[in-house]
Amino acid sequence: MFNNASGAIDVSVRMLDGATLRGALLPGNNGTLESALSKGSPFLEFVSTNGQRNFLAKHQIAYVEPVEPLKKLVLTPKSSRFVDAFSLLGLERPCSLADAKAAYHAKARLYHPDVFAGQPLPDEVLRYVTDMFRQVNTAFTEVRSELESVQAA
């Protein structure tokens, strides 16, 4: 459930000195977090989010928390697997460009990263807000180009 493509387990590690590390642990024999933590070795193999490989001493770890990676929605037309740009903005076809702009501005204000700047939020929340803001921008670009092409015709 929390494994990434390489088989590593995405985690947040809190060290006894208060440092928090974000990255992935290489799993134990059966690929679970429990087996990685209960291996006989006094060290855990850890890969940070920037790709640096480290070995963490188990006796220096306060706790390990699995982190489920965010699932990114991809905007593309005519596919049930993907999000429709109009529905992401809360619009129904047909709509005017003015309605699309108003919906875009409302969603952009809701998810803009500057709204949350300086607030002590978990990394997952900040990642979610940033991803949603990108998706809103992508959706508006698609909606605007579709509406402008309809108006030009």
mmCIF file of C-alpha atoms in Angstrom:
data_model
loop_
_atom_site.group_PDB
_atom_site.id
_atom_site.type_symbol
_atom_site.label_atom_id
_atom_site.label_comp_id
_atom_site.label_asym_id
_atom_site.label_seq_id
_atom_site.Cartn_x
_atom_site.Cartn_y
_atom_site.Cartn_z
ATOM 1 C CA MET A 1 0.000 0.000 0.000
ATOM 2 C CA PHE A 2 2.762 2.449 0.868
ATOM 3 C CA ASN A 3 5.371 1.059 -1.505
ATOM 4 C CA ASN A 4 6.651 3.149 -4.374
ATOM 5 C CA ALA A 5 7.661 1.833 -7.797
ATOM 6 C CA SER A 6 11.110 0.643 -6.655
ATOM 7 C CA GLY A 7 9.622 -1.495 -3.874
ATOM 8 C CA ALA A 8 10.842 0.895 -1.190
ATOM 9 C CA ILE A 9 8.418 2.001 1.538
ATOM 10 C CA ASP A 10 7.687 5.741 1.697
ATOM 11 C CA VAL A 11 8.109 6.928 5.298
ATOM 12 C CA SER A 12 8.594 9.862 7.601
ATOM 13 C CA VAL A 13 11.245 9.102 10.244
ATOM 14 C CA ARG A 14 11.470 11.068 13.505
ATOM 15 C CA MET A 15 14.897 10.798 15.087
ATOM 16 C CA LEU A 16 15.523 11.045 18.838
ATOM 17 C CA ASP A 17 17.264 14.401 18.318
ATOM 18 C CA GLY A 18 13.996 15.804 16.874
ATOM 19 C CA ALA A 19 15.024 15.739 13.193
ATOM 20 C CA THR A 20 12.397 14.509 10.755
ATOM 21 C CA LEU A 21 13.547 12.692 7.632
ATOM 22 C CA ARG A 22 11.353 12.108 4.605
ATOM 23 C CA GLY A 23 12.128 9.361 2.113
ATOM 24 C CA ALA A 24 11.922 5.602 1.700
ATOM 25 C CA LEU A 25 13.101 2.521 3.577
ATOM 26 C CA LEU A 26 14.210 -0.530 1.697
ATOM 27 C CA PRO A 27 11.929 -3.364 2.850
ATOM 28 C CA GLY A 28 12.801 -6.565 4.653
ATOM 29 C CA ASN A 29 12.461 -10.076 3.288
ATOM 30 C CA ASN A 30 8.696 -9.980 2.749
ATOM 31 C CA GLY A 31 8.554 -6.321 1.650
ATOM 32 C CA THR A 32 6.741 -4.865 4.655
ATOM 33 C CA LEU A 33 7.639 -2.044 6.984
ATOM 34 C CA GLU A 34 7.461 -4.435 9.934
ATOM 35 C CA SER A 35 10.034 -6.775 8.413
ATOM 36 C CA ALA A 36 12.349 -3.856 7.606
ATOM 37 C CA LEU A 37 12.164 -2.651 11.219
ATOM 38 C CA SER A 38 12.507 -6.082 12.811
ATOM 39 C CA LYS A 39 15.475 -7.287 10.742
ATOM 40 C CA GLY A 40 18.449 -8.338 12.875
ATOM 41 C CA SER A 41 20.601 -5.522 11.507
ATOM 42 C CA PRO A 42 21.108 -2.481 13.788
ATOM 43 C CA PHE A 43 20.712 -0.191 10.758
ATOM 44 C CA LEU A 44 17.962 0.667 8.284
ATOM 45 C CA GLU A 45 18.728 1.477 4.677
ATOM 46 C CA PHE A 46 17.088 4.830 3.943
ATOM 47 C CA VAL A 47 16.864 6.833 0.710
ATOM 48 C CA SER A 48 15.975 10.510 1.214
ATOM 49 C CA THR A 49 13.618 12.386 -1.119
ATOM 50 C CA ASN A 50 16.615 13.923 -2.894
ATOM 51 C CA GLY A 51 17.991 10.439 -3.660
ATOM 52 C CA GLN A 52 20.769 10.324 -1.058
ATOM 53 C CA ARG A 53 21.266 6.837 0.401
ATOM 54 C CA ASN A 54 21.912 6.596 4.168
ATOM 55 C CA PHE A 55 21.965 4.003 6.901
ATOM 56 C CA LEU A 56 20.029 4.970 10.024
ATOM 57 C CA ALA A 57 20.896 3.483 13.398
ATOM 58 C CA LYS A 58 17.737 1.913 14.804
ATOM 59 C CA HIS A 59 18.573 2.991 18.355
ATOM 60 C CA GLN A 60 18.492 6.663 17.213
ATOM 61 C CA ILE A 61 14.950 6.451 15.763
ATOM 62 C CA ALA A 62 11.991 7.700 17.821
ATOM 63 C CA TYR A 63 9.345 6.479 15.361
ATOM 64 C CA VAL A 64 8.718 5.595 11.736
ATOM 65 C CA GLU A 65 5.464 6.542 10.059
ATOM 66 C CA PRO A 66 4.431 5.198 6.637
ATOM 67 C CA VAL A 67 3.402 7.898 4.188
ATOM 68 C CA GLU A 68 1.030 7.232 1.350
ATOM 69 C CA PRO A 69 2.147 9.170 -1.720
ATOM 70 C CA LEU A 70 -0.347 11.565 -3.259
ATOM 71 C CA LYS A 71 -2.244 10.293 -6.228
ATOM 72 C CA LYS A 72 -2.019 12.862 -8.976
ATOM 73 C CA LEU A 73 -5.016 13.400 -11.195
ATOM 74 C CA VAL A 74 -4.180 13.917 -14.826
ATOM 75 C CA LEU A 75 -6.399 16.092 -16.958
ATOM 76 C CA THR A 76 -7.200 14.675 -20.347
ATOM 77 C CA PRO A 77 -10.412 14.645 -22.357
ATOM 78 C CA LYS A 78 -12.632 11.648 -23.078
ATOM 79 C CA SER A 79 -11.247 9.129 -20.627
ATOM 80 C CA SER A 80 -13.002 7.811 -17.542
ATOM 81 C CA ARG A 81 -9.641 7.417 -15.770
ATOM 82 C CA PHE A 82 -8.926 11.124 -15.865
ATOM 83 C CA VAL A 83 -10.558 14.255 -14.527
ATOM 84 C CA ASP A 84 -12.527 16.475 -16.881
ATOM 85 C CA ALA A 85 -11.236 20.058 -16.832
ATOM 86 C CA PHE A 86 -14.773 21.492 -16.711
ATOM 87 C CA SER A 87 -15.805 19.332 -13.746
ATOM 88 C CA LEU A 88 -12.605 20.169 -11.839
ATOM 89 C CA LEU A 89 -13.520 23.859 -12.078
ATOM 90 C CA GLY A 90 -17.150 23.120 -11.217
ATOM 91 C CA LEU A 91 -18.421 24.098 -14.671
ATOM 92 C CA GLU A 92 -20.974 22.524 -16.950
ATOM 93 C CA ARG A 93 -20.877 22.616 -20.729
ATOM 94 C CA PRO A 94 -21.754 24.968 -22.361
ATOM 95 C CA CYS A 95 -20.486 27.926 -20.363
ATOM 96 C CA SER A 96 -19.102 31.361 -21.117
ATOM 97 C CA LEU A 97 -15.481 32.422 -20.825
ATOM 98 C CA ALA A 98 -16.505 34.858 -18.069
ATOM 99 C CA ASP A 99 -18.034 31.985 -16.062
ATOM 100 C CA ALA A 100 -14.866 29.937 -16.570
ATOM 101 C CA LYS A 101 -12.679 32.818 -15.386
ATOM 102 C CA ALA A 102 -14.833 33.313 -12.286
ATOM 103 C CA ALA A 103 -14.701 29.600 -11.450
ATOM 104 C CA TYR A 104 -10.943 29.547 -12.040
ATOM 105 C CA HIS A 105 -10.337 32.543 -9.755
ATOM 106 C CA ALA A 106 -12.453 30.991 -6.992
ATOM 107 C CA LYS A 107 -10.553 27.672 -7.153
ATOM 108 C CA ALA A 108 -7.163 29.397 -7.498
ATOM 109 C CA ARG A 109 -7.820 31.467 -4.361
ATOM 110 C CA LEU A 110 -8.853 28.317 -2.524
ATOM 111 C CA TYR A 111 -5.682 26.352 -3.357
ATOM 112 C CA HIS A 112 -3.061 29.082 -3.839
ATOM 113 C CA PRO A 113 0.096 28.167 -1.867
ATOM 114 C CA ASP A 114 0.510 31.741 -0.583
ATOM 115 C CA VAL A 115 -2.703 31.347 1.423
ATOM 116 C CA PHE A 116 -0.981 28.672 3.500
ATOM 117 C CA ALA A 117 2.479 30.278 3.679
ATOM 118 C CA GLY A 118 3.795 30.483 7.206
ATOM 119 C CA GLN A 119 1.224 28.069 8.610
ATOM 120 C CA PRO A 120 2.550 24.930 10.302
ATOM 121 C CA LEU A 121 0.895 22.355 8.053
ATOM 122 C CA PRO A 122 2.020 18.773 7.403
ATOM 123 C CA ASP A 123 4.083 18.205 4.246
ATOM 124 C CA GLU A 124 1.295 16.059 2.767
ATOM 125 C CA VAL A 125 -1.199 18.931 3.021
ATOM 126 C CA LEU A 126 1.205 21.381 1.394
ATOM 127 C CA ARG A 127 1.910 18.875 -1.402
ATOM 128 C CA TYR A 128 -1.825 18.363 -1.914
ATOM 129 C CA VAL A 129 -2.521 22.109 -2.087
ATOM 130 C CA THR A 130 0.339 22.658 -4.542
ATOM 131 C CA ASP A 131 -0.799 19.765 -6.744
ATOM 132 C CA MET A 132 -4.389 20.977 -6.713
ATOM 133 C CA PHE A 133 -3.273 24.499 -7.639
ATOM 134 C CA ARG A 134 -1.347 23.091 -10.611
ATOM 135 C CA GLN A 135 -4.356 21.039 -11.658
ATOM 136 C CA VAL A 136 -6.637 24.084 -11.447
ATOM 137 C CA ASN A 137 -4.229 26.049 -13.666
ATOM 138 C CA THR A 138 -4.023 23.189 -16.167
ATOM 139 C CA ALA A 139 -7.806 22.804 -16.173
ATOM 140 C CA PHE A 140 -8.356 26.499 -16.833
ATOM 141 C CA THR A 141 -5.837 26.448 -19.687
ATOM 142 C CA GLU A 142 -7.732 23.570 -21.297
ATOM 143 C CA VAL A 143 -11.156 25.143 -20.702
ATOM 144 C CA ARG A 144 -10.050 28.551 -22.004
ATOM 145 C CA SER A 145 -8.537 27.078 -25.173
ATOM 146 C CA GLU A 146 -11.694 25.029 -25.819
ATOM 147 C CA LEU A 147 -13.990 28.022 -25.253
ATOM 148 C CA GLU A 148 -11.833 30.325 -27.386
ATOM 149 C CA SER A 149 -11.814 27.797 -30.242
ATOM 150 C CA VAL A 150 -15.631 27.549 -30.038
ATOM 151 C CA GLN A 151 -15.957 31.352 -30.123
ATOM 152 C CA ALA A 152 -13.604 31.606 -33.112
ATOM 153 C CA ALA A 153 -15.656 29.095 -35.111
#
